[in-house]
């Protein structure tokens, strides 16, 4: 079986990227399995079906194969076959993102090949490996959007939003396009600012709430506290890249939410539930657009300062000895809690 898969890999054309990836997954899976067991998880018939490009459904598996598949899924064994995604903000080119003075994208990627655009796998690959595009059109000024002065707490809210963005992208291994509605639902559950209309007043409070959600039973499988600390590092990286990177991140997040809205329109769910979810997604989209316009108008020196606050807060969190201590940190309504950082 290993020889068959290896031979098939040699015959694949370079442009057949999706098929090559599937065969590579199968090859690695069976190489690892041969080292652990003489038995294959899938029958030879199903392996050949996968190699030929046919879809394999759960009902195609035998009872024993379903049992072993679920065991591998629960143990995390299947995650070994997924190539870890490198976030765009770790890409060296992210250090030189340029936008026009009005915030719009200076250079947009276009393709004259309609077949490339129509292939969802090709489009997905190009998107997750590139720096997300900035605004397609000039951003309006804040004075055009509201007569009131922007809240000074928007910097705190931005931390919550960026945490949710990084969490969602890492959870989906960079490929949120594979499930826009699911990704947007996850994003709103993680961001209390967008999902629940929360208004945290300190970076400590905002991060504490996000980390608590990451360590909750719903998302504990992602890696818990260590994974959460890594996400805080992601926030620091994006902020350190400057305003253009922040604007691109918010635009990408906005596109994610809009994609979720589009899918929801076609989803056959109860009208009441559908209307409630659509309202939340629409409100989140408006919030993200406002935040994008706000971020565009912030002075250059604002970003390294905010990055430093988040970085120091991360260090403070790492000093906490237990989850119970974390839950107390940053809660303004808890008289026993102490603010870990005084923001000025």
mmCIF file of C-alpha atoms in Angstrom:
data_model
loop_
_atom_site.group_PDB
_atom_site.id
_atom_site.type_symbol
_atom_site.label_atom_id
_atom_site.label_comp_id
_atom_site.label_asym_id
_atom_site.label_seq_id
_atom_site.Cartn_x
_atom_site.Cartn_y
_atom_site.Cartn_z
ATOM 1 C CA UNK A 1 0.000 0.000 0.000
ATOM 2 C CA UNK A 2 2.839 2.353 0.849
ATOM 3 C CA UNK A 3 4.493 1.620 -2.493
ATOM 4 C CA UNK A 4 1.238 2.287 -4.348
ATOM 5 C CA UNK A 5 0.791 5.650 -2.674
ATOM 6 C CA UNK A 6 4.432 6.608 -3.260
ATOM 7 C CA UNK A 7 4.174 5.669 -6.932
ATOM 8 C CA UNK A 8 0.988 7.698 -7.267
ATOM 9 C CA UNK A 9 2.763 10.710 -5.771
ATOM 10 C CA UNK A 10 5.472 10.495 -8.434
ATOM 11 C CA UNK A 11 2.910 10.549 -11.230
ATOM 12 C CA UNK A 12 0.978 13.561 -9.958
ATOM 13 C CA UNK A 13 1.147 16.790 -11.940
ATOM 14 C CA UNK A 14 2.437 19.850 -10.022
ATOM 15 C CA UNK A 15 -0.835 21.750 -10.473
ATOM 16 C CA UNK A 16 -2.864 18.986 -8.850
ATOM 17 C CA UNK A 17 -2.152 20.403 -5.403
ATOM 18 C CA UNK A 18 -5.237 19.194 -3.566
ATOM 19 C CA UNK A 19 -4.781 15.589 -4.697
ATOM 20 C CA UNK A 20 -1.094 15.694 -3.815
ATOM 21 C CA UNK A 21 -1.908 16.844 -0.302
ATOM 22 C CA UNK A 22 -4.431 14.060 0.205
ATOM 23 C CA UNK A 23 -1.976 11.433 -1.000
ATOM 24 C CA UNK A 24 0.712 12.887 1.206
ATOM 25 C CA UNK A 25 -1.625 12.636 4.201
ATOM 26 C CA UNK A 26 -2.404 9.023 3.364
ATOM 27 C CA UNK A 27 1.257 8.212 2.894
ATOM 28 C CA UNK A 28 2.266 9.718 6.233
ATOM 29 C CA UNK A 29 -0.674 8.104 7.976
ATOM 30 C CA UNK A 30 0.172 4.610 6.797
ATOM 31 C CA UNK A 31 3.896 5.006 7.324
ATOM 32 C CA UNK A 32 3.231 5.921 10.948
ATOM 33 C CA UNK A 33 0.639 3.200 11.313
ATOM 34 C CA UNK A 34 2.978 0.528 9.939
ATOM 35 C CA UNK A 35 5.425 1.407 12.711
ATOM 36 C CA UNK A 36 2.723 0.925 15.355
ATOM 37 C CA UNK A 37 0.581 -1.879 13.964
ATOM 38 C CA UNK A 38 0.418 -4.390 11.174
ATOM 39 C CA UNK A 39 -3.233 -3.582 10.589
ATOM 40 C CA UNK A 40 -4.515 -0.708 8.442
ATOM 41 C CA UNK A 41 -7.191 1.606 9.782
ATOM 42 C CA UNK A 42 -8.906 1.675 6.376
ATOM 43 C CA UNK A 43 -9.554 -1.149 3.969
ATOM 44 C CA UNK A 44 -7.591 -1.297 0.737
ATOM 45 C CA UNK A 45 -10.817 -0.583 -1.143
ATOM 46 C CA UNK A 46 -11.310 2.718 0.698
ATOM 47 C CA UNK A 47 -7.659 3.691 0.253
ATOM 48 C CA UNK A 48 -7.964 3.186 -3.493
ATOM 49 C CA UNK A 49 -11.185 5.198 -3.458
ATOM 50 C CA UNK A 50 -9.407 8.092 -1.751
ATOM 51 C CA UNK A 51 -6.466 7.893 -4.137
ATOM 52 C CA UNK A 52 -8.831 8.120 -7.100
ATOM 53 C CA UNK A 53 -10.238 11.354 -5.670
ATOM 54 C CA UNK A 54 -13.639 10.009 -4.623
ATOM 55 C CA UNK A 55 -15.230 11.280 -1.436
ATOM 56 C CA UNK A 56 -15.302 8.942 1.548
ATOM 57 C CA UNK A 57 -18.256 9.300 3.893
ATOM 58 C CA UNK A 58 -18.676 7.942 7.395
ATOM 59 C CA UNK A 59 -21.294 5.457 6.205
ATOM 60 C CA UNK A 60 -18.696 3.949 3.862
ATOM 61 C CA UNK A 61 -16.751 2.675 6.867
ATOM 62 C CA UNK A 62 -17.340 -0.604 8.631
ATOM 63 C CA UNK A 63 -18.291 -0.624 12.320
ATOM 64 C CA UNK A 64 -14.705 -1.451 13.259
ATOM 65 C CA UNK A 65 -13.316 1.316 11.025
ATOM 66 C CA UNK A 66 -15.744 3.855 12.491
ATOM 67 C CA UNK A 67 -14.693 2.842 16.000
ATOM 68 C CA UNK A 68 -11.002 3.180 15.206
ATOM 69 C CA UNK A 69 -11.559 6.460 13.378
ATOM 70 C CA UNK A 70 -13.333 7.967 16.379
ATOM 71 C CA UNK A 71 -10.620 6.712 18.716
ATOM 72 C CA UNK A 72 -7.962 8.343 16.535
ATOM 73 C CA UNK A 73 -10.014 11.545 16.425
ATOM 74 C CA UNK A 74 -10.469 11.658 20.197
ATOM 75 C CA UNK A 75 -6.819 10.910 20.944
ATOM 76 C CA UNK A 76 -5.571 13.644 18.618
ATOM 77 C CA UNK A 77 -3.744 11.119 16.444
ATOM 78 C CA UNK A 78 -5.328 12.531 13.289
ATOM 79 C CA UNK A 79 -3.958 15.985 14.036
ATOM 80 C CA UNK A 80 -0.460 14.646 13.308
ATOM 81 C CA UNK A 81 -1.435 14.363 9.644
ATOM 82 C CA UNK A 82 -2.312 18.058 9.365
ATOM 83 C CA UNK A 83 0.515 20.345 8.375
ATOM 84 C CA UNK A 84 0.677 23.194 10.925
ATOM 85 C CA UNK A 85 -0.304 26.557 9.495
ATOM 86 C CA UNK A 86 2.142 29.446 9.629
ATOM 87 C CA UNK A 87 0.169 32.614 10.458
ATOM 88 C CA UNK A 88 0.520 35.436 7.967
ATOM 89 C CA UNK A 89 1.729 37.768 10.707
ATOM 90 C CA UNK A 90 4.786 35.504 11.070
ATOM 91 C CA UNK A 91 5.580 35.972 7.386
ATOM 92 C CA UNK A 92 8.584 38.273 6.788
ATOM 93 C CA UNK A 93 6.568 40.177 4.169
ATOM 94 C CA UNK A 94 4.131 41.221 6.901
ATOM 95 C CA UNK A 95 6.747 43.707 8.067
ATOM 96 C CA UNK A 96 6.337 45.751 4.892
ATOM 97 C CA UNK A 97 2.561 45.975 4.447
ATOM 98 C CA UNK A 98 1.639 49.176 2.624
ATOM 99 C CA UNK A 99 -1.738 50.863 2.347
ATOM 100 C CA UNK A 100 -2.690 54.141 0.717
ATOM 101 C CA UNK A 101 -3.328 57.288 2.755
ATOM 102 C CA UNK A 102 -7.069 56.622 2.655
ATOM 103 C CA UNK A 103 -6.535 53.106 3.976
ATOM 104 C CA UNK A 104 -7.314 51.239 0.758
ATOM 105 C CA UNK A 105 -5.191 48.470 -0.721
ATOM 106 C CA UNK A 106 -2.378 49.754 -2.930
ATOM 107 C CA UNK A 107 -2.002 46.525 -4.906
ATOM 108 C CA UNK A 108 -4.730 43.950 -5.400
ATOM 109 C CA UNK A 109 -4.128 40.438 -6.659
ATOM 110 C CA UNK A 110 -6.099 39.660 -9.810
ATOM 111 C CA UNK A 111 -6.286 36.661 -12.074
ATOM 112 C CA UNK A 112 -7.286 36.468 -15.711
ATOM 113 C CA UNK A 113 -7.748 32.716 -15.419
ATOM 114 C CA UNK A 114 -11.391 32.093 -14.569
ATOM 115 C CA UNK A 115 -10.725 28.426 -13.870
ATOM 116 C CA UNK A 116 -8.358 29.372 -11.081
ATOM 117 C CA UNK A 117 -10.965 31.566 -9.443
ATOM 118 C CA UNK A 118 -13.635 28.917 -9.751
ATOM 119 C CA UNK A 119 -11.586 26.266 -7.967
ATOM 120 C CA UNK A 120 -12.330 26.604 -4.228
ATOM 121 C CA UNK A 121 -9.271 24.561 -3.250
ATOM 122 C CA UNK A 122 -6.954 26.776 -5.302
ATOM 123 C CA UNK A 123 -8.590 29.936 -3.977
ATOM 124 C CA UNK A 124 -8.358 28.674 -0.413
ATOM 125 C CA UNK A 125 -4.666 27.827 -0.740
ATOM 126 C CA UNK A 126 -3.841 31.243 -2.178
ATOM 127 C CA UNK A 127 -5.745 33.017 0.583
ATOM 128 C CA UNK A 128 -4.380 31.231 3.644
ATOM 129 C CA UNK A 129 -0.768 31.571 2.510
ATOM 130 C CA UNK A 130 -0.911 35.295 1.658
ATOM 131 C CA UNK A 131 -1.074 38.505 3.642
ATOM 132 C CA UNK A 132 -4.787 39.391 3.797
ATOM 133 C CA UNK A 133 -5.765 42.310 1.621
ATOM 134 C CA UNK A 134 -6.622 45.643 3.127
ATOM 135 C CA UNK A 135 -9.797 47.626 2.432
ATOM 136 C CA UNK A 136 -10.960 47.479 -1.161
ATOM 137 C CA UNK A 137 -12.272 51.046 -1.031
ATOM 138 C CA UNK A 138 -11.135 54.205 0.812
ATOM 139 C CA UNK A 139 -12.075 54.175 4.491
ATOM 140 C CA UNK A 140 -14.396 56.948 5.680
ATOM 141 C CA UNK A 141 -13.221 59.167 8.506
ATOM 142 C CA UNK A 142 -14.610 58.612 11.985
ATOM 143 C CA UNK A 143 -16.331 61.993 11.775
ATOM 144 C CA UNK A 144 -18.393 60.623 8.897
ATOM 145 C CA UNK A 145 -19.448 57.616 10.974
ATOM 146 C CA UNK A 146 -20.257 59.247 14.311
ATOM 147 C CA UNK A 147 -20.571 62.676 15.875
ATOM 148 C CA UNK A 148 -19.407 61.403 19.250
ATOM 149 C CA UNK A 149 -15.785 61.122 20.251
ATOM 150 C CA UNK A 150 -14.489 57.532 19.982
ATOM 151 C CA UNK A 151 -14.257 55.789 23.341
ATOM 152 C CA UNK A 152 -10.750 55.623 24.834
ATOM 153 C CA UNK A 153 -11.548 51.993 25.632
ATOM 154 C CA UNK A 154 -11.413 50.994 21.957
ATOM 155 C CA UNK A 155 -7.781 49.971 22.426
ATOM 156 C CA UNK A 156 -8.944 47.468 25.051
ATOM 157 C CA UNK A 157 -11.730 46.227 22.798
ATOM 158 C CA UNK A 158 -9.213 45.795 19.989
ATOM 159 C CA UNK A 159 -7.234 43.359 22.151
ATOM 160 C CA UNK A 160 -10.366 41.254 22.647
ATOM 161 C CA UNK A 161 -11.113 41.304 18.909
ATOM 162 C CA UNK A 162 -7.567 40.414 17.851
ATOM 163 C CA UNK A 163 -7.516 37.534 20.336
ATOM 164 C CA UNK A 164 -10.717 36.160 18.829
ATOM 165 C CA UNK A 165 -9.327 36.582 15.313
ATOM 166 C CA UNK A 166 -6.079 34.755 16.100
ATOM 167 C CA UNK A 167 -7.923 32.029 18.002
ATOM 168 C CA UNK A 168 -10.302 31.366 15.113
ATOM 169 C CA UNK A 169 -7.580 31.285 12.460
ATOM 170 C CA UNK A 170 -5.403 28.954 14.500
ATOM 171 C CA UNK A 171 -8.353 26.716 15.355
ATOM 172 C CA UNK A 172 -9.129 26.365 11.641
ATOM 173 C CA UNK A 173 -5.424 26.053 10.769
ATOM 174 C CA UNK A 174 -5.717 29.223 8.687
ATOM 175 C CA UNK A 175 -8.494 27.844 6.479
ATOM 176 C CA UNK A 176 -11.667 29.455 7.804
ATOM 177 C CA UNK A 177 -13.024 29.432 4.236
ATOM 178 C CA UNK A 178 -13.739 25.713 4.670
ATOM 179 C CA UNK A 179 -16.495 26.553 7.188
ATOM 180 C CA UNK A 180 -17.280 30.297 7.290
ATOM 181 C CA UNK A 181 -20.416 29.937 9.406
ATOM 182 C CA UNK A 182 -18.700 27.696 11.947
ATOM 183 C CA UNK A 183 -15.670 29.994 12.063
ATOM 184 C CA UNK A 184 -17.804 33.112 12.552
ATOM 185 C CA UNK A 185 -19.767 31.359 15.306
ATOM 186 C CA UNK A 186 -16.541 30.443 17.084
ATOM 187 C CA UNK A 187 -15.273 34.004 16.696
ATOM 188 C CA UNK A 188 -18.346 35.516 18.353
ATOM 189 C CA UNK A 189 -18.238 32.990 21.182
ATOM 190 C CA UNK A 190 -14.629 33.953 21.897
ATOM 191 C CA UNK A 191 -15.024 37.737 21.580
ATOM 192 C CA UNK A 192 -17.308 39.016 24.303
ATOM 193 C CA UNK A 193 -17.009 42.500 22.810
ATOM 194 C CA UNK A 194 -18.555 41.395 19.514
ATOM 195 C CA UNK A 195 -20.650 38.458 20.706
ATOM 196 C CA UNK A 196 -22.120 39.815 23.939
ATOM 197 C CA UNK A 197 -21.591 43.548 23.669
ATOM 198 C CA UNK A 198 -19.168 43.502 26.608
ATOM 199 C CA UNK A 199 -17.132 46.621 27.392
ATOM 200 C CA UNK A 200 -13.965 45.639 29.259
ATOM 201 C CA UNK A 201 -12.114 48.566 30.749
ATOM 202 C CA UNK A 202 -8.597 47.156 31.018
ATOM 203 C CA UNK A 203 -6.385 44.942 28.897
ATOM 204 C CA UNK A 204 -6.162 42.626 31.899
ATOM 205 C CA UNK A 205 -9.933 42.231 32.002
ATOM 206 C CA UNK A 206 -10.223 41.687 28.254
ATOM 207 C CA UNK A 207 -7.489 39.049 28.118
ATOM 208 C CA UNK A 208 -8.678 37.292 31.256
ATOM 209 C CA UNK A 209 -12.126 36.772 29.776
ATOM 210 C CA UNK A 210 -10.667 35.452 26.518
ATOM 211 C CA UNK A 211 -8.258 33.099 28.286
ATOM 212 C CA UNK A 212 -11.032 31.801 30.516
ATOM 213 C CA UNK A 213 -13.077 30.957 27.437
ATOM 214 C CA UNK A 214 -10.084 29.220 25.848
ATOM 215 C CA UNK A 215 -9.647 27.087 28.983
ATOM 216 C CA UNK A 216 -13.365 26.288 29.219
ATOM 217 C CA UNK A 217 -14.625 22.751 28.465
ATOM 218 C CA UNK A 218 -15.777 23.893 25.019
ATOM 219 C CA UNK A 219 -12.264 24.794 23.857
ATOM 220 C CA UNK A 220 -9.962 23.066 26.330
ATOM 221 C CA UNK A 221 -8.948 20.597 23.616
ATOM 222 C CA UNK A 222 -7.171 23.402 21.725
ATOM 223 C CA UNK A 223 -4.356 23.476 24.276
ATOM 224 C CA UNK A 224 -5.684 25.349 27.279
ATOM 225 C CA UNK A 225 -3.595 27.978 29.007
ATOM 226 C CA UNK A 226 -0.411 27.459 26.966
ATOM 227 C CA UNK A 227 -2.360 27.844 23.741
ATOM 228 C CA UNK A 228 -3.951 31.014 25.129
ATOM 229 C CA UNK A 229 -0.547 32.481 25.986
ATOM 230 C CA UNK A 230 0.551 31.770 22.417
ATOM 231 C CA UNK A 231 -2.447 33.752 21.171
ATOM 232 C CA UNK A 232 -1.429 36.694 23.346
ATOM 233 C CA UNK A 233 1.964 36.469 21.637
ATOM 234 C CA UNK A 234 0.141 36.633 18.296
ATOM 235 C CA UNK A 235 -1.568 39.853 19.383
ATOM 236 C CA UNK A 236 1.779 41.362 20.350
ATOM 237 C CA UNK A 237 3.217 40.412 16.954
ATOM 238 C CA UNK A 238 0.340 41.966 14.988
ATOM 239 C CA UNK A 239 0.446 45.169 17.042
ATOM 240 C CA UNK A 240 4.222 45.378 16.644
ATOM 241 C CA UNK A 241 3.829 45.224 12.855
ATOM 242 C CA UNK A 242 1.990 48.554 12.987
ATOM 243 C CA UNK A 243 -1.289 50.088 11.928
ATOM 244 C CA UNK A 244 -1.381 48.651 8.400
ATOM 245 C CA UNK A 245 -1.134 45.090 9.749
ATOM 246 C CA UNK A 246 -3.900 45.821 12.267
ATOM 247 C CA UNK A 247 -6.117 47.199 9.484
ATOM 248 C CA UNK A 248 -5.481 44.123 7.317
ATOM 249 C CA UNK A 249 -6.257 41.804 10.236
ATOM 250 C CA UNK A 250 -9.540 43.603 10.944
ATOM 251 C CA UNK A 251 -10.454 43.518 7.236
ATOM 252 C CA UNK A 252 -9.773 39.801 7.099
ATOM 253 C CA UNK A 253 -11.896 39.310 10.213
ATOM 254 C CA UNK A 254 -14.654 41.381 8.616
ATOM 255 C CA UNK A 255 -14.573 39.176 5.516
ATOM 256 C CA UNK A 256 -14.844 36.095 7.746
ATOM 257 C CA UNK A 257 -17.947 37.467 9.469
ATOM 258 C CA UNK A 258 -19.513 38.509 6.144
ATOM 259 C CA UNK A 259 -18.899 35.025 4.732
ATOM 260 C CA UNK A 260 -20.677 33.582 7.767
ATOM 261 C CA UNK A 261 -23.612 35.907 7.115
ATOM 262 C CA UNK A 262 -23.845 34.746 3.495
ATOM 263 C CA UNK A 263 -23.872 31.079 4.492
ATOM 264 C CA UNK A 264 -26.478 31.736 7.175
ATOM 265 C CA UNK A 265 -28.842 33.211 4.587
ATOM 266 C CA UNK A 266 -28.833 29.875 2.778
ATOM 267 C CA UNK A 267 -28.871 27.731 5.913
ATOM 268 C CA UNK A 268 -32.098 25.836 6.616
ATOM 269 C CA UNK A 269 -32.516 26.538 10.305
ATOM 270 C CA UNK A 270 -35.422 27.853 12.327
ATOM 271 C CA UNK A 271 -36.371 31.396 11.372
ATOM 272 C CA UNK A 272 -36.158 32.667 14.953
ATOM 273 C CA UNK A 273 -32.715 31.185 15.521
ATOM 274 C CA UNK A 274 -31.590 32.313 12.075
ATOM 275 C CA UNK A 275 -32.729 35.888 12.667
ATOM 276 C CA UNK A 276 -30.965 36.027 16.052
ATOM 277 C CA UNK A 277 -27.694 34.690 14.646
ATOM 278 C CA UNK A 278 -27.862 36.955 11.607
ATOM 279 C CA UNK A 279 -28.426 39.985 13.816
ATOM 280 C CA UNK A 280 -25.349 39.152 15.918
ATOM 281 C CA UNK A 281 -23.175 38.587 12.853
ATOM 282 C CA UNK A 282 -24.384 41.793 11.218
ATOM 283 C CA UNK A 283 -23.678 43.791 14.382
ATOM 284 C CA UNK A 284 -20.216 42.219 14.609
ATOM 285 C CA UNK A 285 -19.534 43.182 11.001
ATOM 286 C CA UNK A 286 -20.485 46.795 11.681
ATOM 287 C CA UNK A 287 -18.289 46.815 14.782
ATOM 288 C CA UNK A 288 -15.331 45.487 12.799
ATOM 289 C CA UNK A 289 -15.777 48.077 10.075
ATOM 290 C CA UNK A 290 -15.847 50.867 12.657
ATOM 291 C CA UNK A 291 -12.772 49.436 14.372
ATOM 292 C CA UNK A 292 -10.983 49.291 11.016
ATOM 293 C CA UNK A 293 -11.685 52.985 10.382
ATOM 294 C CA UNK A 294 -10.617 53.825 13.929
ATOM 295 C CA UNK A 295 -7.364 51.828 13.654
ATOM 296 C CA UNK A 296 -6.523 53.570 10.391
ATOM 297 C CA UNK A 297 -6.599 56.975 12.116
ATOM 298 C CA UNK A 298 -4.418 56.016 15.081
ATOM 299 C CA UNK A 299 -0.889 57.475 15.280
ATOM 300 C CA UNK A 300 2.035 55.191 14.509
ATOM 301 C CA UNK A 301 3.382 55.333 18.056
ATOM 302 C CA UNK A 302 0.134 53.930 19.485
ATOM 303 C CA UNK A 303 0.839 50.362 18.333
ATOM 304 C CA UNK A 304 4.194 49.611 19.997
ATOM 305 C CA UNK A 305 2.832 51.119 23.212
ATOM 306 C CA UNK A 306 -0.212 48.864 23.168
ATOM 307 C CA UNK A 307 1.961 45.883 22.211
ATOM 308 C CA UNK A 308 4.110 46.538 25.273
ATOM 309 C CA UNK A 309 1.069 46.655 27.571
ATOM 310 C CA UNK A 310 -0.146 43.326 26.206
ATOM 311 C CA UNK A 311 3.336 41.829 26.494
ATOM 312 C CA UNK A 312 3.705 42.854 30.135
ATOM 313 C CA UNK A 313 0.230 41.541 30.863
ATOM 314 C CA UNK A 314 1.195 38.213 29.304
ATOM 315 C CA UNK A 315 4.189 37.993 31.636
ATOM 316 C CA UNK A 316 1.924 38.712 34.595
ATOM 317 C CA UNK A 317 -0.451 35.938 33.561
ATOM 318 C CA UNK A 318 2.399 33.465 33.273
ATOM 319 C CA UNK A 319 3.309 34.147 36.887
ATOM 320 C CA UNK A 320 -0.073 33.049 38.113
ATOM 321 C CA UNK A 321 0.077 29.644 39.755
ATOM 322 C CA UNK A 322 -3.391 28.316 39.058
ATOM 323 C CA UNK A 323 -6.514 28.712 36.932
ATOM 324 C CA UNK A 324 -8.391 30.047 39.947
ATOM 325 C CA UNK A 325 -5.904 32.873 40.228
ATOM 326 C CA UNK A 326 -6.392 33.653 36.554
ATOM 327 C CA UNK A 327 -10.146 33.891 36.969
ATOM 328 C CA UNK A 328 -9.724 36.559 39.622
ATOM 329 C CA UNK A 329 -7.299 38.678 37.618
ATOM 330 C CA UNK A 330 -8.667 41.707 35.875
ATOM 331 C CA UNK A 331 -12.256 41.430 37.107
ATOM 332 C CA UNK A 332 -13.343 44.952 37.976
ATOM 333 C CA UNK A 333 -16.409 43.806 39.965
ATOM 334 C CA UNK A 334 -14.412 41.489 42.224
ATOM 335 C CA UNK A 335 -13.286 43.435 45.311
ATOM 336 C CA UNK A 336 -10.589 40.851 46.040
ATOM 337 C CA UNK A 337 -8.984 41.043 42.618
ATOM 338 C CA UNK A 338 -6.111 43.317 41.732
ATOM 339 C CA UNK A 339 -5.428 44.954 38.417
ATOM 340 C CA UNK A 340 -2.169 43.505 37.160
ATOM 341 C CA UNK A 341 -1.320 46.574 35.074
ATOM 342 C CA UNK A 342 -2.329 50.160 35.594
ATOM 343 C CA UNK A 343 -2.979 51.606 32.149
ATOM 344 C CA UNK A 344 -2.136 55.251 31.494
#
